[in-house]
Structure formats: C-alpha cells, structure tokens
Coordinates of C-alpha atoms in Angstrom, one line a residue:
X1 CA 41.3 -189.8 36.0
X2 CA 41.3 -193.0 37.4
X3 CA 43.7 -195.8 36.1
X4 CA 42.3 -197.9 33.0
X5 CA 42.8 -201.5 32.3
X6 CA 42.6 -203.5 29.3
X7 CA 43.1 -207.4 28.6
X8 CA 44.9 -208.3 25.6
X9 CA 44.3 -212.3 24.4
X10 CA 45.9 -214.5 22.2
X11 CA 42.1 -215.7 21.6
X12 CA 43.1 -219.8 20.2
X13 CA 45.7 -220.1 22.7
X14 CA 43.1 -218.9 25.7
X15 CA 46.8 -216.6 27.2
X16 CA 45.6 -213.3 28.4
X17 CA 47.5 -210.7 30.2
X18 CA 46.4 -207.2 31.6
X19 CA 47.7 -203.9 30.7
X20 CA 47.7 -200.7 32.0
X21 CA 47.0 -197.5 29.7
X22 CA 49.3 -195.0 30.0
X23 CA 46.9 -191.9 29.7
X24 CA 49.3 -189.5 31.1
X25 CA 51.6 -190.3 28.2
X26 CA 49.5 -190.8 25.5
X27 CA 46.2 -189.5 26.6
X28 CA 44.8 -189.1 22.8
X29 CA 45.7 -192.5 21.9
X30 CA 44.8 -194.2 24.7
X31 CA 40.9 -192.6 24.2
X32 CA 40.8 -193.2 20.8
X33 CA 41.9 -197.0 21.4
X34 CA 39.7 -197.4 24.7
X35 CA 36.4 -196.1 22.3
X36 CA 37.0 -198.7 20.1
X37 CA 36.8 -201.3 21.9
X38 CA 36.5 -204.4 21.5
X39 CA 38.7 -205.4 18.8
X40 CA 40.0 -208.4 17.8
X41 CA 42.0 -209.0 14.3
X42 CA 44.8 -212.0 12.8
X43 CA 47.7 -211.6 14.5
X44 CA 51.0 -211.4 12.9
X45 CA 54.9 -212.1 14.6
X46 CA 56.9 -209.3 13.2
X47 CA 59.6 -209.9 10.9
X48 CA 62.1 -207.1 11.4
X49 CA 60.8 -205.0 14.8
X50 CA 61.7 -208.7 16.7
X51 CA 60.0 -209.5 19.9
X52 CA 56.2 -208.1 18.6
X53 CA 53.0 -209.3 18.0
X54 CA 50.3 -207.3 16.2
X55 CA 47.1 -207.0 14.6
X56 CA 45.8 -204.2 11.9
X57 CA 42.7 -202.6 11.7
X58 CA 41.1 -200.1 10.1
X59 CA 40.8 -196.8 11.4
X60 CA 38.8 -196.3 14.9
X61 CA 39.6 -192.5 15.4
X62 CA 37.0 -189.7 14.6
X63 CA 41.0 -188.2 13.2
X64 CA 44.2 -189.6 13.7
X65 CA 45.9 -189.4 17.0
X66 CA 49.5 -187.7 17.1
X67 CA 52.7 -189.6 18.2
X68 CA 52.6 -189.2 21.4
X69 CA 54.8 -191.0 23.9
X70 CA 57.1 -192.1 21.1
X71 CA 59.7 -194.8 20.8
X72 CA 61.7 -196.8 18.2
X73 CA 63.0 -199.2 21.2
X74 CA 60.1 -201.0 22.6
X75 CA 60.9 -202.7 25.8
X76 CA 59.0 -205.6 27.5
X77 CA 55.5 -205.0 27.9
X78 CA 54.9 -202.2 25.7
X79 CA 51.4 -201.9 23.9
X80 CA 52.1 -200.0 20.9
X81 CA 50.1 -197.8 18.2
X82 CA 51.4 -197.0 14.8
X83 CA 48.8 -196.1 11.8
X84 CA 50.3 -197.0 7.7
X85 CA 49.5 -195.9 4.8
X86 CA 48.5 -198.9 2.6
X87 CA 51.1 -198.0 0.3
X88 CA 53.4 -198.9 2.8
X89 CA 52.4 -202.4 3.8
X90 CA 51.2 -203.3 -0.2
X91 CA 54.1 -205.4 -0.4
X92 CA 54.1 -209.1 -1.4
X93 CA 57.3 -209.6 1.7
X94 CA 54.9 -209.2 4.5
X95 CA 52.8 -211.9 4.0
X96 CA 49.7 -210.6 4.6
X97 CA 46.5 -212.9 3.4
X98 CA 44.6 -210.2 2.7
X99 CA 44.8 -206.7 0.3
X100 CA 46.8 -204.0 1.6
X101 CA 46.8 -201.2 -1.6
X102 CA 47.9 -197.7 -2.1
X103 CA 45.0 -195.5 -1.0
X104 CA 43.9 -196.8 2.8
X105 CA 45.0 -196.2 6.4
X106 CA 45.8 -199.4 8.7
X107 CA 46.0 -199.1 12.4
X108 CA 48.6 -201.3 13.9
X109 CA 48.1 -202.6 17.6
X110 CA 51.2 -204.1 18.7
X111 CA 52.6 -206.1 21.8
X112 CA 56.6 -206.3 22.6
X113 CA 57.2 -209.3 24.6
X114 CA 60.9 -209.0 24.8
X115 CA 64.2 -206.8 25.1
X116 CA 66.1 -205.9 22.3
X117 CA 63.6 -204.8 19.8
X118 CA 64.3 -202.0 16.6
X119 CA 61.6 -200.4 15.0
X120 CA 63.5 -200.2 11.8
X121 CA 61.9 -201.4 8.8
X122 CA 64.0 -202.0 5.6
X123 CA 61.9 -200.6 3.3
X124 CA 61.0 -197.1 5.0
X125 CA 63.6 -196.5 7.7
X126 CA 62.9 -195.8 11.5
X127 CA 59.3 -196.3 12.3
X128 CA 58.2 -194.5 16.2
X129 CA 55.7 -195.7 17.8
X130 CA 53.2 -194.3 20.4
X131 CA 53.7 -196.5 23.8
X132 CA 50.1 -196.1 24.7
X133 CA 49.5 -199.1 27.5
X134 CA 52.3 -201.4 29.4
X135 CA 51.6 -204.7 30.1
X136 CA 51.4 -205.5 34.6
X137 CA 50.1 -208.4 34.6
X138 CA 50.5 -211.9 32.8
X139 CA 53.4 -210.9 30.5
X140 CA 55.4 -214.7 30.7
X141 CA 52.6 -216.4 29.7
X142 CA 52.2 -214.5 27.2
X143 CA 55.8 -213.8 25.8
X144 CA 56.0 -218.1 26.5
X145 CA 52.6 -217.7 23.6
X146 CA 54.2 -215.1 21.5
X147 CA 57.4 -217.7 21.1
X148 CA 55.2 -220.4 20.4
X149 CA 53.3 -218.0 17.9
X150 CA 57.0 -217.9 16.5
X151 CA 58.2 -221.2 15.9
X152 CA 54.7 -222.7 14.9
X153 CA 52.7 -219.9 13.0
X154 CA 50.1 -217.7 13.4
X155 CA 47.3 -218.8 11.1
X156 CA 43.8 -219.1 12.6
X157 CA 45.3 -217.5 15.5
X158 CA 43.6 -214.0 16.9
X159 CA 45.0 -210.7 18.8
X160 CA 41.6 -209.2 20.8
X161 CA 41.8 -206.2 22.8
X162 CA 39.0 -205.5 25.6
X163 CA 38.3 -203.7 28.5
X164 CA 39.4 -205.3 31.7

C-alpha cells in the first residue's frame, strides 16, 4: 500500500501540518479514520494527558477498531485514537459545552505536540491509545498554536482532519 497523508488544521488559526498514517501499525484504525473523512469538531487542550489537543466525534466505524499500536506515552507528533463511553466523559470537570451522558460512544482524535505526556486520567486510571498517524511535516507551527490554544482558550476554535 502506498503511504497515506492527512492534514490536520487548527481551522481559526489557518496552522496546518501534515501527517503520515501509520497503516502498518494500526491498519484498522487508520481505514476507519481515512473513510471518514473529512472531519472537523471543537477542539479541546487536555487537562491531565499534557501536551494534547483533541476533538470528539461520534462514531465513524461500521464497528469499533481494536487498540492497535498502543501507547500511554505519547511523544511529539503522535495522532491518536481513543473511543469513550459517555459515561466516562459525563462529568461537569471537563468542561465540555455540550451533553456527554451515560449511554453514547465518543471518538477522540487527538494531537501530542510535546514530550512528557501521561495518559492517566484521575478518574479511570491509565487510558492507551492507538498511535494511528505521526505528524512529518509542520509540527512547530503547530505545537507554537497548540501553546497559544493553551494560554488563551479554545472557544470558537476548530480541529479538521482531511486528506492531504
């Protein structure tokens, strides 16, 4: 198969960067996400993974890929997929402007920007990820945007996937 290419865009702040699926890794995830597309969704800075970006969705997939590729220490670059039970996000602490209840599926789509990232939550313990895509091209900008996401908020702001 030949390599696939995505852009990922912080849509308000017109920063896009290119990344690279890893379909040898994570070949079920990376066709589920690659059908899908485009998809575009509020982004959110995480509060306890670190250095991430992300954007929820409902789910895309005809049925729900396996972890594949798996991690709970992101590095730099790392596109990453994780799917929730509502039950699990219905809380009040992560500031979501929307309904997250007990009862629905949410597909996370996430972007580590820097090193030292955790994926421990403190309300349900380690949380692996599939690393599904890696980030070759345009990750400064980017993690310069991400930082600036940071410090001066994310409202009205969007995370868009697309096929590069």
């Amino acid at each position: 198969m030949a390599d696939r290419y995505i852009e990922v865009s912080l849509v308000k702040r017109g920063i896009t960067c290119t990344a690279q699926l890893l379909d040898d890794r994570a070949p079920i995830t990376c066709q589920a996400v690659w059908d899908a597309l485009p998809l575009g969704s509020d982004v959110y800075h995480a509060k306890y993974a670190r250095n991430e970006i992300y954007a929820l969705f409902p789910p895309f997939a005809t049925s729900e890929p396996p972890l594949e590729n798996p991690t709970v220490t992101p590095i730099p670059g790392d596109l990453c997929y994780f799917a929730f039970a509502g039950a699990e996000l219905g809380t009040k602490a992560y500031g979501y402007d929307r309904e997250v209840r007990p009862g629905t599926t949410l597909v996370d789509l996430a972007l580590f920007y820097e090193r030292n990232n955790l994926l421990l939550n403190a309300d349900v313990g380690w949380v692996p990820g599939t690393v599904w895509g890696q980030i070759v091209d345009g990750l400064d900008a980017m993690a310069e945007a991400c930082n600036d996401l940071w410090r001066t908020g994310a409202a009205g702001e969007t995370l868009g996937f697309r096929r590069a």
